[in-house]
Coordinates of C-alpha atoms and ligand atoms in Angstrom, one line a residue:
X230 CA 26.7 -35.5 14.4
X231 CA 23.5 -34.7 12.8
X232 CA 23.4 -33.2 9.3
X233 CA 20.8 -30.7 9.5
X234 CA 20.2 -28.9 6.4
X235 CA 17.5 -26.6 5.7
X236 CA 16.7 -23.2 4.7
X237 CA 13.9 -21.0 4.7
X238 CA 11.6 -19.2 2.6
X239 CA 9.6 -16.3 2.9
X240 CA 6.7 -15.0 1.3
X241 CA 4.2 -12.4 1.7
X242 CA 0.8 -12.2 0.4
X243 CA -2.0 -10.2 -0.9
X244 CA -4.1 -8.2 1.5
X245 CA -7.7 -8.7 2.0
X246 CA -10.5 -6.4 2.7
X247 CA -11.5 -6.2 6.3
X248 CA -14.7 -4.3 5.6
X249 CA -15.9 -3.4 2.2
X250 CA -17.6 -0.2 1.4
X251 CA -19.6 -0.3 -1.9
X252 CA -17.9 2.7 -3.5
X253 CA -20.2 2.5 -6.5
X254 CA -22.9 4.0 -4.4
X255 CA -20.7 6.4 -2.4
X256 CA -22.4 9.8 -2.6
X257 CA -24.2 8.6 -5.6
X258 CA -27.9 8.5 -6.7
X259 CA -29.8 6.1 -4.5
X260 CA -27.0 5.9 -1.9
X261 CA -28.0 5.3 1.7
X262 CA -26.7 7.5 4.5
X263 CA -24.0 5.0 5.4
X264 CA -22.7 5.1 1.9
X265 CA -22.3 8.9 1.9
X266 CA -19.1 10.7 2.8
X267 CA -19.3 14.3 3.7
X268 CA -17.3 16.8 5.7
X269 CA -18.7 17.2 9.3
X270 CA -18.6 20.5 11.2
X271 CA -15.6 19.4 13.2
X272 CA -13.6 19.0 10.1
X273 CA -15.0 22.1 8.6
X274 CA -13.8 24.2 11.6
X275 CA -10.4 22.7 11.2
X276 CA -10.4 23.7 7.5
X277 CA -11.4 27.2 8.4
X278 CA -8.8 27.5 11.1
X279 CA -6.1 26.1 8.8
X280 CA -7.2 28.7 6.1
X281 CA -6.9 31.5 8.6
X282 CA -3.4 30.3 9.7
X283 CA -2.3 30.1 6.0
X284 CA -3.7 33.5 5.1
X285 CA -1.4 36.4 4.3
X286 CA -4.3 38.8 3.6
X287 CA -7.8 39.0 5.0
X288 CA -9.8 36.2 3.4
X289 CA -13.2 34.8 3.1
X290 CA -13.2 31.1 3.6
X291 CA -16.2 28.8 2.7
X292 CA -16.6 25.1 3.2
X293 CA -19.2 23.2 1.2
X294 CA -20.3 19.5 1.4
X295 CA -20.4 17.4 -1.8
X296 CA -24.0 18.5 -2.5
X297 CA -22.8 22.1 -2.6
X298 CA -24.4 23.0 0.7
X299 CA -22.7 25.4 3.0
X300 CA -21.2 23.8 6.1
X301 CA -19.0 26.7 7.4
X302 CA -18.1 30.2 6.4
X303 CA -15.8 32.8 7.9
X304 CA -15.0 36.4 6.9
X305 CA -11.8 37.5 8.4
X306 CA -11.7 41.1 9.6
X307 CA -11.5 43.6 6.7
X308 CA -11.8 40.9 4.0
X309 CA -13.5 42.2 0.8
X310 CA -17.2 41.9 0.9
X311 CA -17.3 41.2 -2.8
X312 CA -15.2 38.1 -2.1
X313 CA -17.8 36.5 0.2
X314 CA -19.8 35.3 -2.8
X315 CA -16.6 34.5 -4.8
X316 CA -15.3 32.2 -2.1
X317 CA -18.6 30.2 -2.0
X318 CA -18.8 30.0 -5.7
X319 CA -15.2 28.8 -6.0
X320 CA -16.1 25.9 -3.7
X321 CA -19.3 25.3 -5.5
X322 CA -17.5 25.1 -8.8
X323 CA -15.5 22.2 -7.3
X324 CA -18.5 20.4 -5.7
X325 CA -20.6 20.8 -8.9
X326 CA -18.3 18.5 -10.7
X327 CA -17.7 16.0 -7.9
X328 CA -14.3 17.4 -6.8
X329 CA -12.6 16.2 -10.0
X330 CA -10.5 19.4 -10.3
X331 CA -9.7 22.7 -8.5
X332 CA -11.8 25.7 -9.6
X333 CA -9.0 26.8 -12.0
X334 CA -9.4 23.5 -13.9
X335 CA -12.1 25.3 -15.9
X336 CA -10.1 28.4 -16.6
X337 CA -8.7 27.8 -20.1
X338 CA -11.7 25.9 -21.5
X339 CA -14.1 28.6 -20.5
X340 CA -12.3 31.3 -22.5
X341 CA -13.7 32.5 -25.8
X342 CA -13.1 29.7 -28.3
X343 CA -12.9 27.1 -25.5
X344 CA -15.2 24.1 -25.6
X345 CA -16.8 25.1 -22.3
X346 CA -17.1 28.8 -23.1
X347 CA -19.7 30.3 -20.8
X348 CA -19.8 27.5 -18.3
X349 CA -19.4 30.1 -15.4
X350 CA -22.8 31.4 -16.3
X351 CA -24.4 28.1 -15.3
X352 CA -25.6 26.9 -11.9
X353 CA -26.3 30.4 -10.8
X354 CA -22.7 31.4 -11.4
X355 CA -19.4 29.5 -11.1
X356 CA -15.9 30.9 -10.6
X357 CA -13.2 29.5 -12.9
X358 CA -10.1 30.8 -11.4
X359 CA -8.0 29.6 -8.5
X360 CA -9.0 29.4 -4.9
X361 CA -11.5 26.5 -4.8
X362 CA -10.1 23.1 -3.8
X363 CA -11.7 19.7 -3.4
X364 CA -11.2 18.0 0.0
X365 CA -10.5 14.2 0.1
X366 CA -10.4 12.6 3.5
X367 CA -7.6 10.3 4.5
X368 CA -9.4 7.3 3.1
X369 CA -9.6 9.0 -0.3
X370 CA -13.3 9.9 -0.2
X371 CA -14.4 13.2 -1.7
X372 CA -16.1 14.9 1.3
X373 CA -16.4 18.6 0.2
X374 CA -14.6 21.7 -1.0
X375 CA -13.1 24.8 0.3
X376 CA -13.2 28.2 -1.4
X377 CA -10.9 31.1 -0.5
X378 CA -11.1 34.6 -1.8
X379 CA -9.4 37.8 -0.6
X380 CA -5.9 37.9 -2.1
X381 CA -4.3 37.4 -5.5
X382 CA -5.3 34.2 -7.3
X383 CA -2.0 32.6 -6.3
X384 CA -2.5 33.6 -2.7
X385 CA -6.0 32.2 -2.7
X386 CA -4.8 28.9 -4.3
X387 CA -2.0 28.5 -1.7
X388 CA -4.4 29.2 1.2
X389 CA -7.1 26.9 -0.1
X390 CA -4.7 24.1 -0.6
X391 CA -3.3 24.4 2.9
X392 CA -6.9 24.6 4.3
X393 CA -8.0 21.5 2.3
X394 CA -5.0 19.5 3.4
X395 CA -5.7 20.1 7.1
X396 CA -8.2 17.3 7.1
X397 CA -7.0 15.2 4.2
X398 CA -5.7 15.7 0.7
X399 CA -6.6 17.8 -2.4
X400 CA -5.8 18.0 -6.1
X401 CA -3.1 20.3 -7.3
X402 CA -3.2 19.6 -11.0
X403 CA -5.9 20.2 -13.6
X404 CA -5.0 17.3 -15.9
X405 CA -8.5 15.9 -15.3
X406 CA -10.2 19.0 -16.3
X407 CA -9.0 18.6 -19.8
X408 CA -11.2 15.6 -20.4
X409 CA -13.4 15.0 -17.4
X410 CA -16.2 17.3 -18.1
X411 CA -18.8 15.4 -20.1
X412 CA -22.5 15.9 -19.8
X413 CA -22.7 13.3 -17.1
X414 CA -19.8 11.9 -15.2
X415 CA -19.7 8.1 -14.8
X416 CA -20.9 7.3 -11.4
X417 CA -17.9 4.9 -10.9
X418 CA -15.6 7.9 -11.2
X419 CA -17.1 9.9 -8.4
X420 CA -17.4 6.9 -6.2
X421 CA -13.8 5.6 -6.2
X422 CA -11.6 6.2 -3.3
X423 CA -9.2 7.9 -5.7
X424 CA -11.0 9.9 -8.3
X425 CA -8.9 8.4 -11.1
X426 CA -5.6 7.1 -12.2
X427 CA -4.5 10.6 -13.0
X428 CA -5.2 11.6 -9.4
X429 CA -2.9 8.9 -8.2
X430 CA -0.2 10.0 -10.6
X431 CA -0.5 13.5 -9.3
X432 CA -0.5 12.7 -5.6
X433 CA 2.6 10.5 -6.1
X434 CA 4.6 13.7 -6.4
X435 CA 3.1 15.3 -3.4
X436 CA 4.4 15.0 0.1
X437 CA 1.0 13.7 1.2
X438 CA 1.7 10.3 -0.4
X439 CA 3.7 9.6 2.8
X440 CA 0.3 9.7 4.5
X441 CA -1.5 7.9 1.8
X442 CA 0.6 5.8 -0.5
X443 CA -0.3 5.5 -4.1
X444 CA -1.3 2.0 -5.3
X445 CA 2.2 1.1 -6.7
X446 CA 3.8 2.6 -3.6
X447 CA 1.5 0.7 -1.4
X448 CA 2.3 -2.6 -3.1
X449 CA 6.0 -1.9 -2.6
X450 CA 5.6 -1.0 1.1
X451 CA 3.3 -3.8 2.1
X452 CA 4.0 -6.4 -0.5
X453 CA 0.3 -6.6 -1.3
X454 CA -2.0 -4.9 -3.7
X455 CA -4.0 -2.2 -1.9
X456 CA -7.4 -3.1 -0.8
X457 CA -9.9 -1.0 1.2
X458 CA -9.8 -1.3 4.9
X459 CA -12.0 0.5 7.3
X460 CA -10.5 3.1 9.6
X461 CA -7.1 4.9 9.6
X462 CA -4.9 2.2 11.0
X463 CA -2.5 2.5 8.1
X464 CA -1.9 6.2 9.0
X465 CA -1.7 5.5 12.7
X466 CA 0.8 2.7 12.7
X467 CA 4.2 2.2 11.1
X468 CA 4.8 -0.3 8.4
X469 CA 5.5 -3.8 9.8
X470 CA 6.8 -5.3 6.5
X471 CA 10.5 -4.3 6.8
X472 CA 10.5 -5.5 10.4
X473 CA 9.5 -9.0 9.3
X474 CA 11.8 -8.9 6.4
X475 CA 14.7 -8.0 8.7
X476 CA 14.0 -11.1 10.8
X477 CA 13.9 -13.2 7.6
X478 CA 17.2 -11.8 6.4
X479 CA 19.0 -12.4 9.7
X480 CA 17.8 -16.0 9.9
X481 CA 18.0 -17.0 6.2
X482 CA 21.2 -15.4 5.0
X483 CA 23.6 -17.0 7.6
X484 CA 21.7 -20.3 7.5
X485 CA 22.3 -20.5 3.7
X486 CA 26.0 -19.7 4.1
X487 CA 26.3 -22.6 6.6
X488 CA 24.4 -25.0 4.4
X489 CA 26.7 -24.1 1.5
X490 CA 29.7 -24.6 3.8
X491 CA 31.2 -21.2 3.0
X492 CA 34.4 -20.3 4.7
X493 CA 34.2 -23.5 6.8
X494 CA 30.8 -22.5 8.0
X495 CA 28.6 -25.5 9.0
X496 CA 31.7 -27.6 9.6
X497 CA 31.9 -28.3 5.9
X498 CA 28.8 -30.6 6.4
X499 CA 26.0 -28.1 6.3
X500 CA 25.5 -28.1 10.0
X501 CA 23.3 -25.1 10.6
X502 CA 23.1 -25.2 14.4
X503 CA 25.3 -22.2 15.2
X504 CA 22.5 -19.7 14.6
X505 CA 19.7 -21.5 16.5
X506 CA 19.2 -18.4 18.5
X507 CA 18.8 -16.3 15.4
X508 CA 16.2 -18.7 14.1
X509 CA 14.1 -18.2 17.2
X510 CA 14.7 -14.5 17.9
X511 CA 15.2 -13.0 14.5
X512 CA 13.5 -15.5 12.3
X513 CA 10.5 -16.5 14.4
X514 CA 10.0 -13.5 16.7
X515 CA 10.5 -10.7 14.1
X516 CA 8.4 -12.5 11.5
X517 CA 5.6 -13.1 14.0
X518 CA 5.7 -9.5 15.1
X519 CA 5.6 -8.3 11.5
X520 CA 2.8 -10.7 10.7
X521 CA 0.7 -9.5 13.6
X522 CA 1.2 -5.9 12.4
X523 CA 0.1 -6.8 8.9
X524 CA -2.9 -8.6 10.2
X525 CA -3.9 -5.5 12.2
X526 CA -3.5 -3.3 9.1
X527 CA -5.7 -5.6 7.1
X528 CA -2.8 -6.9 4.8
X529 CA -3.8 -10.5 4.7
X530 CA -1.3 -11.9 2.2
X531 CA 1.9 -10.6 3.9
X532 CA 0.4 -11.6 7.3
X533 CA -0.1 -15.2 6.0
X534 CA 3.4 -15.4 4.5
X535 CA 5.1 -13.9 7.5
X536 CA 3.3 -16.2 10.0
X537 CA 4.2 -19.2 7.9
X538 CA 7.8 -18.3 7.7
X539 CA 7.9 -17.3 11.3
X540 CA 6.5 -20.8 12.0
X541 CA 9.1 -22.3 9.7
X542 CA 12.0 -20.7 11.6
X543 CA 10.5 -21.6 14.9
X544 CA 10.2 -25.2 13.7
X545 CA 13.7 -25.2 12.4
X546 CA 15.1 -23.7 15.6
X547 CA 13.2 -26.2 17.8
X548 CA 14.3 -29.1 15.6
X549 CA 17.9 -28.1 16.3
X550 CA 17.3 -27.8 20.1
X551 CA 18.1 -31.0 22.0
X552 CA 15.3 -30.2 24.5
X553 CA 12.6 -31.0 21.9
X554 CA 14.3 -34.4 21.2
X555 CA 13.4 -34.2 17.5
X556 CA 16.6 -36.0 16.6
X557 CA 17.3 -38.1 19.8
X558 CA 13.8 -39.5 19.6
X559 CA 15.0 -41.6 16.7
X560 CA 17.9 -43.0 18.7
X561 CA 20.5 -44.4 16.4
X562 CA 18.1 -44.4 13.5
X563 CA 19.3 -41.2 11.8
X564 CA 17.8 -42.3 8.5
X565 CA 14.3 -42.4 10.1
X566 CA 14.8 -38.8 11.2
X567 CA 16.0 -37.6 7.8
X568 CA 13.1 -39.3 6.0
X569 CA 10.6 -37.8 8.4
X570 CA 11.9 -34.3 8.4
X571 CA 12.1 -34.2 4.6
X572 CA 8.4 -34.3 4.4
X573 CA 8.1 -31.0 6.2
X574 CA 10.3 -29.5 3.5
X575 CA 8.2 -31.1 0.8
X576 CA 5.2 -29.3 2.1
X577 CA 7.0 -26.0 2.5
X578 CA 7.8 -26.3 -1.2
X579 CA 4.1 -26.8 -2.0
X580 CA 3.2 -23.8 0.2
X581 CA 5.8 -21.6 -1.6
X582 CA 4.4 -22.6 -5.0
X583 CA 1.0 -21.2 -4.0
X584 CA 2.6 -18.1 -2.5
X585 CA 4.6 -17.6 -5.7
X586 CA 1.4 -17.7 -7.7
X587 CA -0.3 -15.2 -5.4
X588 CA 2.8 -13.0 -5.5
X589 CA 2.3 -12.5 -9.3
X590 CA 0.0 -9.7 -8.2
X591 CA 2.8 -8.0 -6.2
X592 CA 6.3 -7.3 -7.5
X593 CA 9.1 -9.0 -9.4
X594 CA 11.4 -9.1 -6.3
X595 CA 8.9 -11.1 -4.3
X596 CA 8.2 -13.5 -7.1
X597 CA 11.9 -14.2 -7.6
X598 CA 12.3 -14.8 -3.8
X599 CA 9.4 -17.3 -3.8
X600 CA 10.4 -19.0 -7.0
X601 CA 13.9 -19.6 -5.5
X602 CA 12.3 -21.2 -2.5
X603 CA 10.2 -23.4 -4.9
X604 CA 13.7 -24.8 -5.9
X605 CA 15.3 -24.7 -2.4
X606 CA 12.8 -26.8 -0.5
X607 CA 12.6 -29.7 -3.0
X608 CA 16.4 -29.7 -3.2
X609 CA 16.7 -29.8 0.6
X610 CA 14.1 -32.5 0.9
X611 CA 15.9 -34.5 -1.7
X612 CA 19.1 -34.0 0.2
X613 CA 17.4 -35.5 3.3
X614 CA 16.0 -38.4 1.5
X615 CA 19.4 -39.2 0.0
X616 CA 21.0 -38.8 3.4
X617 CA 18.4 -41.1 4.9
X618 CA 19.1 -43.7 2.1
X619 CA 22.8 -43.2 2.6
X620 CA 23.4 -43.0 -1.1
X621 CA 23.0 -40.3 -3.8
X622 CA 24.1 -36.7 -4.1
X623 CA 22.9 -35.5 -0.7
X624 CA 25.6 -32.8 -0.4
X625 CA 25.1 -31.5 -3.9
X626 CA 21.3 -31.2 -3.4
X627 CA 21.9 -29.4 -0.2
X628 CA 24.3 -26.9 -1.7
X629 CA 22.1 -26.2 -4.7
X630 CA 19.1 -25.7 -2.5
X631 CA 21.0 -23.4 -0.2
X632 CA 22.4 -21.5 -3.2
X633 CA 18.9 -20.7 -4.4
X634 CA 17.9 -19.6 -0.9
X635 CA 20.9 -17.4 -0.9
X636 CA 19.8 -15.7 -4.1
X637 CA 16.4 -15.3 -2.5
X638 CA 18.2 -13.6 0.4
X639 CA 20.0 -11.2 -1.8
X640 CA 16.8 -10.1 -3.5
X641 CA 15.1 -9.8 -0.1
X642 CA 18.0 -7.5 1.1
X643 CA 17.3 -5.3 -1.9
X644 CA 13.6 -5.3 -1.3
X645 CA 14.1 -4.5 2.3
X646 CA 16.5 -1.7 1.5
X647 CA 14.1 -0.1 -0.9
X648 CA 11.5 -0.1 1.8
X649 CA 13.9 1.6 4.2
X650 CA 14.7 4.3 1.8
X651 CA 10.9 4.8 1.3
X652 CA 10.4 5.0 5.0
X653 CA 12.9 7.8 5.5
X654 CA 11.6 9.7 2.4
X655 CA 14.9 9.2 0.6
X656 CA 15.1 11.4 -2.5
X657 CA 15.3 8.5 -4.9
X658 CA 13.6 5.1 -4.8
X659 CA 14.7 1.6 -5.8
X660 CA 12.3 0.0 -8.2
X661 CA 11.0 -3.4 -7.2
X662 CA 9.1 -4.2 -10.4
X663 CA 5.5 -3.5 -9.6
X664 CA 3.4 -6.3 -11.1
X665 CA 0.0 -5.3 -9.8
X666 CA -0.9 -3.7 -13.1
X667 CA -0.2 -6.7 -15.2
X668 CA -2.7 -9.1 -13.7
X669 CA -5.8 -7.0 -13.1
X670 CA -7.5 -7.7 -9.8
X671 CA -11.1 -8.8 -9.5
X672 CA -12.1 -5.6 -7.9
X673 CA -10.4 -3.5 -10.6
X674 CA -12.3 -5.5 -13.2
X675 CA -15.6 -4.9 -11.4
X676 CA -14.8 -1.2 -11.2
X677 CA -14.1 -0.9 -14.9
X678 CA -17.2 -2.9 -15.7
X679 CA -19.3 -0.5 -13.7
X680 CA -17.5 2.3 -15.5
X681 CA -18.5 1.1 -18.9
X682 CA -22.1 0.5 -17.9
Ligands
LIG285 C1 -22.4 -2.1 -5.3 O1 -23.7 -1.7 -5.6 C2 -24.1 -1.8 -7.0 C3 -25.4 -1.2 -7.2 O2 -26.4 -1.8 -6.3 C4 -24.0 -3.3 -7.4 O3 -24.3 -3.4 -8.8 C5 -22.6 -3.8 -7.1 O4 -22.6 -5.2 -7.4 C6 -22.2 -3.6 -5.7 N1 -20.8 -3.9 -5.5 C7 -20.4 -4.6 -4.5 C8 -18.9 -4.9 -4.5 O5 -21.1 -5.0 -3.6
LIG286 C1 -16.0 14.4 12.1 O1 -15.2 13.6 11.4 C2 -13.9 13.3 12.0 C3 -13.1 12.5 11.0 O2 -13.8 11.5 10.4 C4 -14.2 12.5 13.2 O3 -12.9 12.2 13.9 C5 -15.0 13.3 14.2 O4 -15.4 12.5 15.3 C6 -16.3 13.7 13.5 N1 -17.0 14.7 14.3 C7 -18.3 14.7 14.5 C8 -18.8 15.8 15.4 O5 -19.0 13.8 14.0
LIG287 C1 -3.9 27.5 -19.7 O1 -3.2 27.5 -20.9 C2 -1.9 27.9 -20.8 C3 -1.3 28.0 -22.2 O2 -1.6 26.8 -22.9 C4 -1.1 27.0 -20.0 O3 0.2 27.4 -19.8 C5 -1.7 27.0 -18.6 O4 -1.1 26.0 -17.8 C6 -3.2 26.6 -18.7 N1 -3.8 26.9 -17.4 C7 -4.8 26.2 -16.9 C8 -5.3 26.5 -15.6 O5 -5.4 25.3 -17.6

């Protein structure tokens, strides 16, 4: 009987940018047309119609592009004529400061004694109460503003928020207004996909973060730091990460139990052949499917890790399958087989080491999983070498290696469950120890360097 011990590993990785937009120049001075993002008339009509649908009183609704130019305007029957101008000025108040806050963001500071007292007199007249909302498209670009006037301030705010959200997202907090108005806004601020960290913190509370995850949420959902990807694929498709994780769990967890010989599993000798089907159809197939999904969404790191582990389980399953003659090819020379297969595990260990380093930009759970595999694979390789030599603690090495893989499995179950809860919008979330803030990414550093300049 062949002593086949192994285990698996799993890893995921950091995503990569399919197509970079130079956000420094987005809508900025000297930007070229392809670097500008502005609302088009199709979107403007959607905003107007959403505004009408959300109106409880006759309203005037104005849509401006980021350069404060009118794109669409509609006066509902019997709306106040005086509100025509107000609606446009509300939107203009937002666009004049690059969509950093809703029109009411200036309210308190423009009062007598406020540091921006009189600001509404500038620019041919601004409106500092509610009803003007910035519009961000689904990729996070500031593309224009909507102004609504006709009801009470609260009604106008509600209508304008609903209108803005018909084509993307908006801001519902004025935190930024308390510090953002300086004589000149840093270009980096206006150019980022998210206006600022505060904006991210605000949107995390909103339902729209289901559509556009915040950076820490993104990292949790996809096991990779967020990077820009062209198009809206991430809004169109589901999240493949938990699918791949489920495949990993259903292959890895029972295999480790067999290798440890629990409850008589593995015939007490760590024989892991019973679940060969699971290695192929849960391990390999689900991991490959998840990897393809990640690849399509532009999440390179998880795609690489899932493909690798899918490959591992396929290899493991095939090695156990007599058809491939992996074992019988060695005839009676079992030692030759052990010594040869051990090298596969040695290099899986090397791979996991690199993955573990890359994972330091993701979350603690993933790092624990990968570090466990950095122990598991060398132990299993040692177990094979000892088995090949016929002396030494082959069994002990196998059990220790499997134990670490089992720990990795337990952490992976937790990670997977936290993603499931996220996927069904469960009222609480399980923390996975976001690490993306601790090691600053190259692109983050570039951004802050531009900011300082
Ligand atoms: C974006 O453009 C600015 C200005 O030309 C340049 O300094 C910066 O390096 C560019 N960034 C990238 C990521 O290409
Ligand atoms: C307007 O923008 C939307 C969203 O980006 C796009 O789907 C649509 O095709 C555009 N319409 C026109 C007329 O350019
Ligand atoms: C204005 O100030 C009051 C009192 O400090 C505060 O409660 C309110 O939220 C502020 N409103 C805005 C729009 O800044």
